[in-house]
Short mmCIF file of C-alpha atoms in Angstrom, two decimals:
data_model
loop_
_atom_site.label_atom_id
_atom_site.label_comp_id
_atom_site.label_asym_id
_atom_site.label_seq_id
_atom_site.Cartn_x
_atom_site.Cartn_y
_atom_site.Cartn_z
CA UNK J 759 10.79 19.58 -52.85
CA UNK J 760 13.49 22.27 -52.29
CA UNK J 761 10.77 24.92 -52.47
CA UNK J 762 8.82 23.29 -49.64
CA UNK J 763 11.94 23.05 -47.48
CA UNK J 764 12.64 26.78 -47.96
CA UNK J 765 9.02 27.59 -47.02
CA UNK J 766 9.19 25.41 -43.86
CA UNK J 767 12.52 26.96 -42.75
CA UNK J 768 11.20 30.47 -43.39
CA UNK J 769 8.05 29.71 -41.39
CA UNK J 770 10.10 28.39 -38.46
CA UNK J 771 12.37 31.47 -38.53
CA UNK J 772 9.30 33.71 -38.50
CA UNK J 773 7.79 31.78 -35.62
CA UNK J 774 10.95 31.99 -33.50
CA UNK J 775 11.51 35.65 -34.24
CA UNK J 776 7.88 36.69 -33.67
CA UNK J 777 7.24 39.17 -30.83
CA UNK J 778 4.51 36.87 -29.40
CA UNK J 779 7.10 34.18 -28.68
CA UNK J 780 9.39 36.62 -26.89
CA UNK J 781 6.50 38.09 -24.94
CA UNK J 782 5.57 34.68 -23.49
CA UNK J 783 9.08 34.19 -22.10
CA UNK J 784 9.15 37.68 -20.58
CA UNK J 785 5.69 37.15 -19.04
CA UNK J 786 6.64 33.79 -17.49
CA UNK J 787 9.75 35.30 -15.95
CA UNK J 788 7.67 38.12 -14.57
CA UNK J 789 5.41 35.63 -12.84
CA UNK J 790 8.14 33.38 -11.48
CA UNK J 791 10.59 36.01 -10.24
CA UNK J 792 8.77 38.99 -8.81
CA UNK J 793 10.52 42.30 -8.30
CA UNK J 794 12.41 42.13 -4.99
CA UNK J 795 11.51 45.64 -3.84
CA UNK J 796 7.76 45.06 -4.10
CA UNK J 797 7.68 41.69 -2.32
CA UNK J 798 7.12 40.89 1.31
CA UNK J 799 10.10 39.26 2.92
CA UNK J 800 10.79 36.79 5.71
CA UNK J 801 14.32 36.00 6.87
CA UNK J 802 15.15 32.65 8.43
CA UNK J 803 18.50 32.00 10.09
CA UNK J 804 18.71 28.23 10.43
CA UNK J 805 21.40 26.72 12.62
CA UNK J 806 21.72 22.98 13.08
CA UNK J 807 23.71 20.16 14.60
CA UNK J 808 23.32 16.74 12.97
CA UNK J 809 24.91 13.66 14.45
CA UNK J 810 24.74 10.38 12.50
CA UNK J 811 26.24 7.48 14.47
CA UNK J 812 27.80 4.29 13.10
CA UNK J 813 24.40 2.54 13.21
CA UNK J 814 23.02 5.34 11.02
CA UNK J 815 20.83 6.70 13.79
CA UNK J 816 20.51 10.39 13.12
CA UNK J 817 19.94 12.95 15.88
CA UNK J 818 19.25 16.41 14.58
CA UNK J 819 18.67 19.71 16.29
CA UNK J 820 17.53 22.59 14.13
CA UNK J 821 17.00 26.11 15.43
CA UNK J 822 15.19 28.59 13.20
CA UNK J 823 15.23 32.30 13.91
CA UNK J 824 12.47 33.61 11.66
CA UNK J 825 11.95 37.34 11.39
CA UNK J 826 9.05 39.15 9.78
CA UNK J 827 10.26 42.53 8.52
CA UNK J 828 6.86 43.69 7.29
CA UNK J 829 4.38 45.82 9.18
CA UNK J 830 1.63 43.21 8.95
CA UNK J 831 1.32 39.69 10.35
CA UNK J 832 2.38 36.68 8.36
CA UNK J 833 1.18 33.13 8.73
CA UNK J 834 2.89 30.09 7.46
CA UNK J 835 4.05 26.54 7.85
CA UNK J 836 7.24 24.75 8.65
CA UNK J 837 7.22 21.60 6.59
CA UNK J 838 9.53 18.74 7.51
CA UNK J 839 10.20 16.16 4.79
CA UNK J 840 11.78 12.85 5.76
CA UNK J 841 12.61 9.60 3.96
CA UNK J 842 11.59 7.36 6.87
CA UNK J 843 9.38 7.42 9.98
CA UNK J 844 11.23 9.28 12.78
CA UNK J 845 11.69 7.64 16.17
CA UNK J 846 10.96 10.96 17.86
CA UNK J 847 10.10 14.42 16.60
CA UNK J 848 9.47 17.55 18.65
CA UNK J 849 8.88 21.12 17.57
CA UNK J 850 9.04 24.07 19.97
CA UNK J 851 7.80 27.51 18.91
CA UNK J 852 9.17 30.22 21.24
CA UNK J 853 9.86 27.54 23.83
CA UNK J 854 6.34 26.06 23.74
CA UNK J 855 5.57 22.64 22.33
CA UNK J 856 3.79 22.97 18.98
CA UNK J 857 1.20 20.70 17.41
CA UNK J 858 2.66 18.62 14.60
CA UNK J 859 0.28 17.85 11.75
CA UNK J 860 1.16 14.55 10.11
CA UNK J 861 0.51 14.85 6.41
CA UNK J 862 2.05 11.58 5.33
CA UNK J 863 3.84 8.87 7.25
CA UNK J 864 5.43 5.88 5.59
CA UNK J 865 8.80 4.12 5.52
CA UNK J 866 9.61 5.74 2.21
CA UNK J 867 8.22 9.22 2.71
CA UNK J 868 7.06 11.15 5.78
CA UNK J 869 5.84 14.74 5.86
CA UNK J 870 5.00 16.84 8.90
CA UNK J 871 3.75 20.39 9.20
CA UNK J 872 3.73 22.96 11.98
CA UNK J 873 1.65 26.12 11.70
CA UNK J 874 3.29 29.37 12.78
CA UNK J 875 2.10 32.97 12.96
CA UNK J 876 4.54 35.86 13.06
CA UNK J 877 3.41 39.26 14.32
CA UNK J 878 4.43 42.42 12.42
CA UNK J 879 8.12 43.33 12.67
CA UNK J 880 8.94 40.56 15.13
CA UNK J 881 10.91 37.33 15.43
CA UNK J 882 10.05 33.82 16.50
CA UNK J 883 12.36 31.00 17.47
CA UNK J 884 11.44 27.50 16.29
CA UNK J 885 13.35 24.44 17.48
CA UNK J 886 12.99 21.15 15.61
CA UNK J 887 14.53 18.08 17.25
CA UNK J 888 14.19 14.62 15.81
CA UNK J 889 15.75 11.19 15.87
CA UNK J 890 15.50 9.02 12.77
CA UNK J 891 17.12 5.99 11.18
CA UNK J 892 19.12 7.29 8.22
CA UNK J 893 18.26 5.11 5.26
CA UNK J 894 20.44 4.60 2.20
CA UNK J 895 19.24 5.38 -1.29
CA UNK J 896 16.99 2.47 -2.11
CA UNK J 897 17.32 2.49 -5.89
CA UNK J 898 21.08 2.10 -5.84
CA UNK J 899 21.90 -0.49 -3.22
CA UNK J 900 25.48 -1.67 -3.45
CA UNK J 901 26.64 -4.75 -1.57
CA UNK J 902 30.07 -3.18 -0.96
CA UNK J 903 28.94 0.36 -0.27
CA UNK J 904 25.62 2.03 0.47
CA UNK J 905 24.91 5.54 -0.74
CA UNK J 906 23.52 8.21 1.57
CA UNK J 907 22.22 11.66 0.92
CA UNK J 908 21.56 14.54 3.27
CA UNK J 909 19.92 17.89 2.81
CA UNK J 910 17.83 20.06 5.05
CA UNK J 911 14.43 18.53 5.83
CA UNK J 912 13.07 21.98 6.75
CA UNK J 913 10.94 23.89 4.26
CA UNK J 914 9.25 27.21 4.96
CA UNK J 915 6.04 28.45 3.38
CA UNK J 916 4.46 31.77 4.24
CA UNK J 917 1.40 33.70 3.19
CA UNK J 918 -0.37 36.86 4.14
CA UNK J 919 -3.75 38.43 3.54
CA UNK J 920 -1.96 41.52 2.20
CA UNK J 921 0.54 39.94 -0.16
CA UNK J 922 0.15 37.13 -2.65
CA UNK J 923 3.82 36.22 -2.65
CA UNK J 924 6.18 36.23 0.31
CA UNK J 925 9.82 35.69 -0.34
CA UNK J 926 11.71 33.62 2.22
CA UNK J 927 15.45 34.05 2.62
CA UNK J 928 16.91 31.04 4.42
CA UNK J 929 20.48 30.93 5.62
CA UNK J 930 21.97 27.71 6.95
CA UNK J 931 24.82 27.41 9.42
CA UNK J 932 25.63 24.09 10.98
CA UNK J 933 27.58 20.93 11.27
CA UNK J 934 26.98 17.30 10.30
CA UNK J 935 29.07 14.73 12.15
CA UNK J 936 29.28 11.14 10.93
CA UNK J 937 30.12 8.26 13.22
CA UNK J 938 32.22 6.55 10.56
CA UNK J 939 34.67 7.48 7.84
CA UNK J 940 32.63 8.32 4.71
CA UNK J 941 33.89 7.48 1.26
CA UNK J 942 33.26 9.29 -2.03
CA UNK J 943 31.88 12.25 -0.15
CA UNK J 944 30.59 15.06 -2.33
CA UNK J 945 29.35 18.26 -0.87
CA UNK J 946 27.49 21.24 -2.32
CA UNK J 947 27.71 24.59 -0.46
CA UNK J 948 29.55 22.94 2.41
CA UNK J 949 33.06 22.00 3.51
CA UNK J 950 33.98 18.45 4.45
CA UNK J 951 36.83 17.54 6.71
CA UNK J 952 37.10 13.88 7.66
CA UNK J 953 33.91 12.91 9.44
CA UNK J 954 32.68 16.47 9.80
CA UNK J 955 30.77 18.49 7.23
CA UNK J 956 30.37 22.20 7.88
CA UNK J 957 27.78 24.48 6.31
CA UNK J 958 28.35 28.21 6.59
CA UNK J 959 26.11 31.04 5.47
CA UNK J 960 24.49 29.07 2.71
CA UNK J 961 20.95 29.20 1.34
CA UNK J 962 21.02 25.55 0.24
CA UNK J 963 23.25 22.55 0.74
CA UNK J 964 23.37 18.83 0.13
CA UNK J 965 25.82 16.06 0.92
CA UNK J 966 26.28 12.65 -0.71
CA UNK J 967 28.52 9.95 0.66
CA UNK J 968 29.03 6.21 0.74
CA UNK J 969 29.43 3.86 3.67
CA UNK J 970 31.73 0.96 2.93
CA UNK J 971 30.68 -2.53 3.95
CA UNK J 972 31.69 -6.13 3.30
CA UNK J 973 28.99 -8.53 2.00
CA UNK J 974 29.79 -11.48 4.28
CA UNK J 975 26.57 -13.43 3.77
CA UNK J 976 26.50 -13.13 -0.02
CA UNK J 977 30.25 -13.78 -0.03
CA UNK J 978 29.89 -17.16 1.69
CA UNK J 979 27.57 -18.47 -1.07
CA UNK J 980 29.86 -17.00 -3.72
CA UNK J 981 32.87 -18.81 -2.23
CA UNK J 982 30.85 -22.05 -2.08
CA UNK J 983 30.02 -21.67 -5.78
CA UNK J 984 33.66 -20.90 -6.67
CA UNK J 985 34.89 -23.95 -4.72
CA UNK J 986 32.20 -26.08 -6.39
CA UNK J 987 33.32 -24.97 -9.85
CA UNK J 988 36.99 -25.50 -8.97
CA UNK J 989 36.25 -28.98 -7.60
CA UNK J 990 34.33 -29.89 -10.78
CA UNK J 991 37.12 -28.58 -13.05
CA UNK J 992 39.87 -30.42 -11.14
CA UNK J 993 37.80 -33.62 -11.10
CA UNK J 994 37.14 -33.43 -14.85
CA UNK J 995 40.75 -32.59 -15.73
CA UNK J 996 42.01 -35.82 -14.16
CA UNK D 637 -3.78 -44.42 0.94
CA UNK D 638 -4.54 -45.04 -2.72
CA UNK D 639 -4.34 -41.29 -3.41
CA UNK D 640 -0.92 -41.07 -1.74
CA UNK D 641 0.18 -44.16 -3.61
CA UNK D 642 -0.94 -42.83 -6.98
CA UNK D 643 0.68 -39.45 -6.19
CA UNK D 644 3.94 -41.18 -5.33
CA UNK D 645 3.68 -43.23 -8.52
CA UNK D 646 3.12 -40.07 -10.55
CA UNK D 647 6.10 -38.34 -8.91
CA UNK D 648 8.29 -41.41 -9.47
CA UNK D 649 7.26 -41.60 -13.10
CA UNK D 650 7.96 -37.88 -13.49
CA UNK D 651 11.45 -38.28 -11.98
CA UNK D 652 12.08 -41.26 -14.24
CA UNK D 653 10.88 -39.25 -17.22
CA UNK D 654 13.30 -36.40 -16.61
CA UNK D 655 16.31 -38.62 -15.88
CA UNK D 656 18.93 -38.73 -18.63
CA UNK D 657 17.08 -36.02 -20.51
CA UNK D 658 19.52 -34.05 -22.69
CA UNK D 659 17.11 -31.12 -23.09
CA UNK D 660 16.74 -30.83 -19.35
CA UNK D 661 20.52 -30.86 -19.04
CA UNK D 662 20.81 -28.05 -21.61
CA UNK D 663 18.20 -26.00 -19.73
CA UNK D 664 19.96 -26.56 -16.39
CA UNK D 665 23.37 -25.64 -17.84
CA UNK D 666 21.96 -22.37 -19.24
CA UNK D 667 20.20 -21.62 -15.96
CA UNK D 668 23.21 -22.34 -13.75
CA UNK D 669 25.68 -20.37 -15.89
CA UNK D 670 23.30 -17.41 -16.03
CA UNK D 671 22.69 -17.69 -12.28
CA UNK D 672 26.43 -17.59 -11.60
CA UNK D 673 26.87 -14.62 -13.95
CA UNK D 674 23.96 -12.73 -12.33
CA UNK D 675 25.24 -13.50 -8.84
CA UNK D 676 28.78 -12.39 -9.76
CA UNK D 677 27.51 -9.15 -11.29
CA UNK D 678 25.46 -8.32 -8.20
CA UNK D 679 28.10 -9.49 -5.73
CA UNK D 680 30.78 -7.22 -7.21
CA UNK D 681 28.37 -4.29 -7.54
CA UNK D 682 28.64 -4.39 -11.31
CA UNK D 683 24.93 -3.78 -11.10
CA UNK D 684 23.49 -2.10 -8.01
CA UNK D 685 19.96 -3.35 -8.43
CA UNK D 686 18.66 -6.80 -9.34
CA UNK D 687 18.70 -7.30 -13.08
CA UNK D 688 15.12 -7.07 -14.40
CA UNK D 689 13.91 -7.34 -10.80
CA UNK D 690 10.87 -5.25 -11.69
CA UNK D 691 9.74 -7.69 -14.37
CA UNK D 692 7.76 -10.27 -12.48
CA UNK D 693 7.43 -12.65 -15.43
CA UNK D 694 11.21 -13.14 -15.53
CA UNK D 695 11.64 -13.82 -11.81
CA UNK D 696 8.56 -13.13 -9.63
CA UNK D 697 10.19 -14.04 -6.29
CA UNK D 698 12.29 -10.86 -6.21
CA UNK D 699 9.27 -8.57 -6.00
CA UNK D 700 7.60 -10.91 -3.49
CA UNK D 701 10.62 -10.85 -1.15
CA UNK D 702 11.47 -7.18 -1.66
CA UNK D 703 9.30 -5.55 1.08
CA UNK D 704 10.74 -7.92 3.68
CA UNK D 705 14.39 -7.05 3.32
CA UNK D 706 14.33 -3.32 2.62
CA UNK D 707 14.41 -2.95 6.41
CA UNK D 708 17.65 -4.90 6.42
CA UNK D 709 19.14 -2.49 3.90
CA UNK D 710 18.12 0.41 6.13
CA UNK D 711 19.47 -1.03 9.36
CA UNK D 712 22.73 -2.59 8.25
CA UNK D 713 23.52 -3.93 11.70
CA UNK D 714 22.07 -6.07 14.47
CA UNK D 715 20.66 -3.10 16.28
CA UNK D 716 18.38 -3.63 19.25
CA UNK D 717 14.79 -3.33 18.12
CA UNK D 718 15.61 -4.03 14.50
CA UNK D 719 12.61 -6.37 14.26
CA UNK D 720 10.42 -3.29 13.91
CA UNK D 721 11.84 -2.77 10.44
CA UNK D 722 11.69 -6.37 9.27
CA UNK D 723 8.95 -5.55 6.85
CA UNK D 724 9.01 -1.85 6.19
CA UNK D 725 6.10 -1.64 3.79
CA UNK D 726 3.00 -3.51 2.88
CA UNK D 727 3.62 -5.78 -0.07
CA UNK D 728 1.90 -4.52 -3.22
CA UNK D 729 1.91 -8.10 -4.44
CA UNK D 730 -1.37 -10.02 -4.49
CA UNK D 731 -2.45 -13.52 -5.45
CA UNK D 732 -3.11 -12.47 -9.06
CA UNK D 733 0.49 -11.23 -9.38
CA UNK D 734 1.90 -14.54 -8.11
CA UNK D 735 -0.41 -16.68 -10.26
CA UNK D 736 -0.05 -14.59 -13.42
CA UNK D 737 3.75 -14.41 -13.34
CA UNK D 738 4.28 -18.09 -12.59
CA UNK D 739 1.81 -19.26 -15.24
CA UNK D 740 3.00 -16.82 -17.90
CA UNK D 741 6.70 -17.56 -17.34
CA UNK D 742 6.05 -21.30 -17.74
CA UNK D 743 3.85 -20.77 -20.83
CA UNK D 744 6.43 -18.35 -22.25
CA UNK D 745 9.27 -20.84 -21.89
CA UNK D 746 7.26 -23.69 -23.39
CA UNK D 747 5.40 -21.66 -26.02
CA UNK D 748 8.36 -19.79 -27.48
CA UNK D 749 9.91 -23.17 -28.23
CA UNK D 750 7.96 -23.09 -31.50
CA UNK D 751 10.28 -20.27 -32.64
CA UNK D 752 13.06 -22.87 -33.03
CA UNK D 753 13.70 -22.78 -29.27
CA UNK D 754 15.80 -19.60 -29.46
CA UNK D 755 13.51 -17.35 -27.32
CA UNK D 756 13.20 -20.22 -24.81
CA UNK D 757 16.99 -20.28 -24.42
CA UNK D 758 17.11 -16.48 -24.11
CA UNK D 759 14.32 -16.39 -21.48
CA UNK D 760 15.93 -19.24 -19.54
CA UNK D 761 19.18 -17.28 -19.49
CA UNK D 762 17.36 -14.15 -18.30
CA UNK D 763 15.63 -16.08 -15.49
CA UNK D 764 19.00 -17.39 -14.29
CA UNK D 765 20.59 -13.94 -14.55
CA UNK D 766 17.76 -12.24 -12.68
CA UNK D 767 17.54 -14.95 -10.01
CA UNK D 768 21.31 -14.84 -9.37
CA UNK D 769 21.33 -11.06 -9.02
CA UNK D 770 18.28 -11.10 -6.75
CA UNK D 771 19.40 -13.88 -4.41
CA UNK D 772 22.70 -12.07 -3.62
CA UNK D 773 20.70 -9.08 -2.39
CA UNK D 774 18.25 -11.21 -0.40
CA UNK D 775 21.05 -13.19 1.28
CA UNK D 776 22.88 -10.02 2.19
CA UNK D 777 20.06 -7.92 3.55
CA UNK D 778 17.15 -10.18 4.52
CA UNK D 779 16.69 -11.90 7.85
CA UNK D 780 17.54 -15.61 8.10
CA UNK D 781 13.93 -16.82 7.80
CA UNK D 782 13.16 -14.70 4.73
CA UNK D 783 16.48 -15.77 3.15
CA UNK D 784 15.70 -19.46 3.76
CA UNK D 785 12.17 -19.08 2.41
CA UNK D 786 13.50 -17.31 -0.68
CA UNK D 787 16.15 -19.97 -1.35
CA UNK D 788 13.53 -22.72 -0.99
CA UNK D 789 11.16 -20.91 -3.37
CA UNK D 790 14.01 -20.27 -5.79
CA UNK D 791 14.72 -24.01 -5.88
CA UNK D 792 11.12 -24.95 -6.67
CA UNK D 793 10.91 -22.14 -9.25
CA UNK D 794 14.14 -23.31 -10.91
CA UNK D 795 12.68 -26.84 -11.21
CA UNK D 796 9.60 -25.45 -12.99
CA UNK D 797 11.73 -23.23 -15.24
CA UNK D 798 14.16 -26.02 -16.12
CA UNK D 799 11.33 -28.39 -17.02
CA UNK D 800 9.47 -25.73 -19.03
CA UNK D 801 12.65 -24.70 -20.83
CA UNK D 802 13.51 -28.33 -21.66
CA UNK D 803 10.06 -28.74 -23.24
CA UNK D 804 10.53 -25.52 -25.22
CA UNK D 805 14.00 -26.52 -26.43
CA UNK D 806 12.72 -30.01 -27.34
CA UNK D 807 9.83 -28.53 -29.35
CA UNK D 808 12.27 -26.18 -31.05
CA UNK D 809 14.67 -28.96 -31.97
CA UNK D 810 11.72 -31.11 -33.24
CA UNK D 811 10.74 -28.25 -35.57
CA UNK D 812 14.33 -27.90 -36.81
CA UNK D 813 14.38 -31.67 -37.48
CA UNK D 814 11.05 -31.29 -39.31
CA UNK D 815 12.64 -28.69 -41.61
CA UNK D 816 15.58 -31.00 -42.33
CA UNK D 817 13.96 -34.44 -42.58
CA UNK D 818 10.29 -33.55 -43.11
CA UNK D 819 9.43 -35.66 -40.05
CA UNK D 820 7.87 -34.33 -36.84
CA UNK D 821 8.80 -36.57 -33.96
CA UNK D 822 8.51 -35.85 -30.28
CA UNK D 823 9.49 -38.13 -27.42
CA UNK D 824 6.53 -39.28 -25.33
CA UNK D 825 8.40 -38.18 -22.19
CA UNK D 826 7.52 -34.59 -23.09
CA UNK D 827 3.91 -35.21 -21.96
CA UNK D 828 5.08 -36.43 -18.55
CA UNK D 829 7.26 -33.35 -18.26
CA UNK D 830 4.32 -31.11 -19.21
CA UNK D 831 2.20 -32.71 -16.45
CA UNK D 832 5.07 -32.25 -14.00
CA UNK D 833 5.39 -28.56 -15.01
CA UNK D 834 1.67 -27.96 -14.41
CA UNK D 835 1.81 -29.61 -10.97
CA UNK D 836 5.00 -27.77 -9.94
CA UNK D 837 3.71 -24.39 -11.17
CA UNK D 838 0.50 -24.83 -9.13
CA UNK D 839 2.56 -25.82 -6.06
CA UNK D 840 4.87 -22.83 -6.64
CA UNK D 841 1.94 -20.41 -6.79
CA UNK D 842 0.58 -21.73 -3.48
CA UNK D 843 4.01 -21.79 -1.79
CA UNK D 844 5.02 -18.31 -2.96
CA UNK D 845 1.69 -16.86 -1.88
CA UNK D 846 1.69 -18.59 1.51
CA UNK D 847 5.37 -18.04 2.38
CA UNK D 848 6.02 -14.54 1.08
CA UNK D 849 2.82 -12.72 0.24
CA UNK D 850 0.05 -13.75 2.61
#
């Protein structure tokens, strides 16, 4: 029995130490993270102002300054992911109203896409304005506090006939203002100060917070039950 | 007239049959205590989702009411135009779901009585726990009409569960007595209760489908 164990351990050591195993890891890395110098590059400076009022109605204005630094044209998409159906959504590309392709629209998930083409060594300005009801996280619904999450709904995807892979460098600068005092606010790549959350020079950010509430309706029935139990106990004790 | 008369007679005999029934009392005590525990847990955010709300066999009404009040969770205030979000998604529930879960929960409560009544007691407790946790959420977030419909359906469902559980517990206790005294005796009232369960389950299926699903 001991002999078999030694053989199995030796086999596993051989397998882990084999050059084939190491080669697979190196190859996967090579595919996922291409060499920066050889890759086409698009820079996107994204500035935004987000205002969420006390009724959780969110008004957002995003401005994207996208620059193509290559000497060939690049085509791509701006994808907008949302957790609800927006009341209004408008996208302007260089001041002109763009066609919004609705990929999916439901009260749990909505996705929109706008096609953009960028000429060689030039910039375009894209403005995304929308109004949407900010919904709480639906799998964790507290009666005393509802949890909210915010991150950028904007995603950029580019391609070119010349290059297989185009790297996009996004940089976010903006401000999120809440119409109420948030509780248990946690912030990644941003600074929170009272009702205001500031994002500066960051490639990614997300914010989680809770909105306190009092469950009046459920509380009334709970009080009725408590009084019922108390009445029964007092009646029986006499 | 004779049909109404015979129906009334049947209902009266059913009510008479369940009066002063100790097994029914046991089932109701378990249900009510579990309901209060479930409601307390949900009310104080001890659990932030209805307990076993996904399992339709335990308490099918939660899943039936769910698409109606998610809008209420989203809105959180009496905003103008909130009626647009009253039902934010199409209910995935169909008639088969309603029928299957009502029939199976009744059969489960009665049938598991043969295992000395212990699973019946456990399932009855779970129904109460799940119903209590669910109703707190419905009351808090649903509109008045949906909340009233849900409370009404909860009441009829609880009647079916209490009757089924009392049959299960009675069967279980008869088996225990059989082990002790080598005699298998069951009160004739159990047959009336079984008929009442069948009628109430059928009514529940129709009511749940008409009021919440259709």
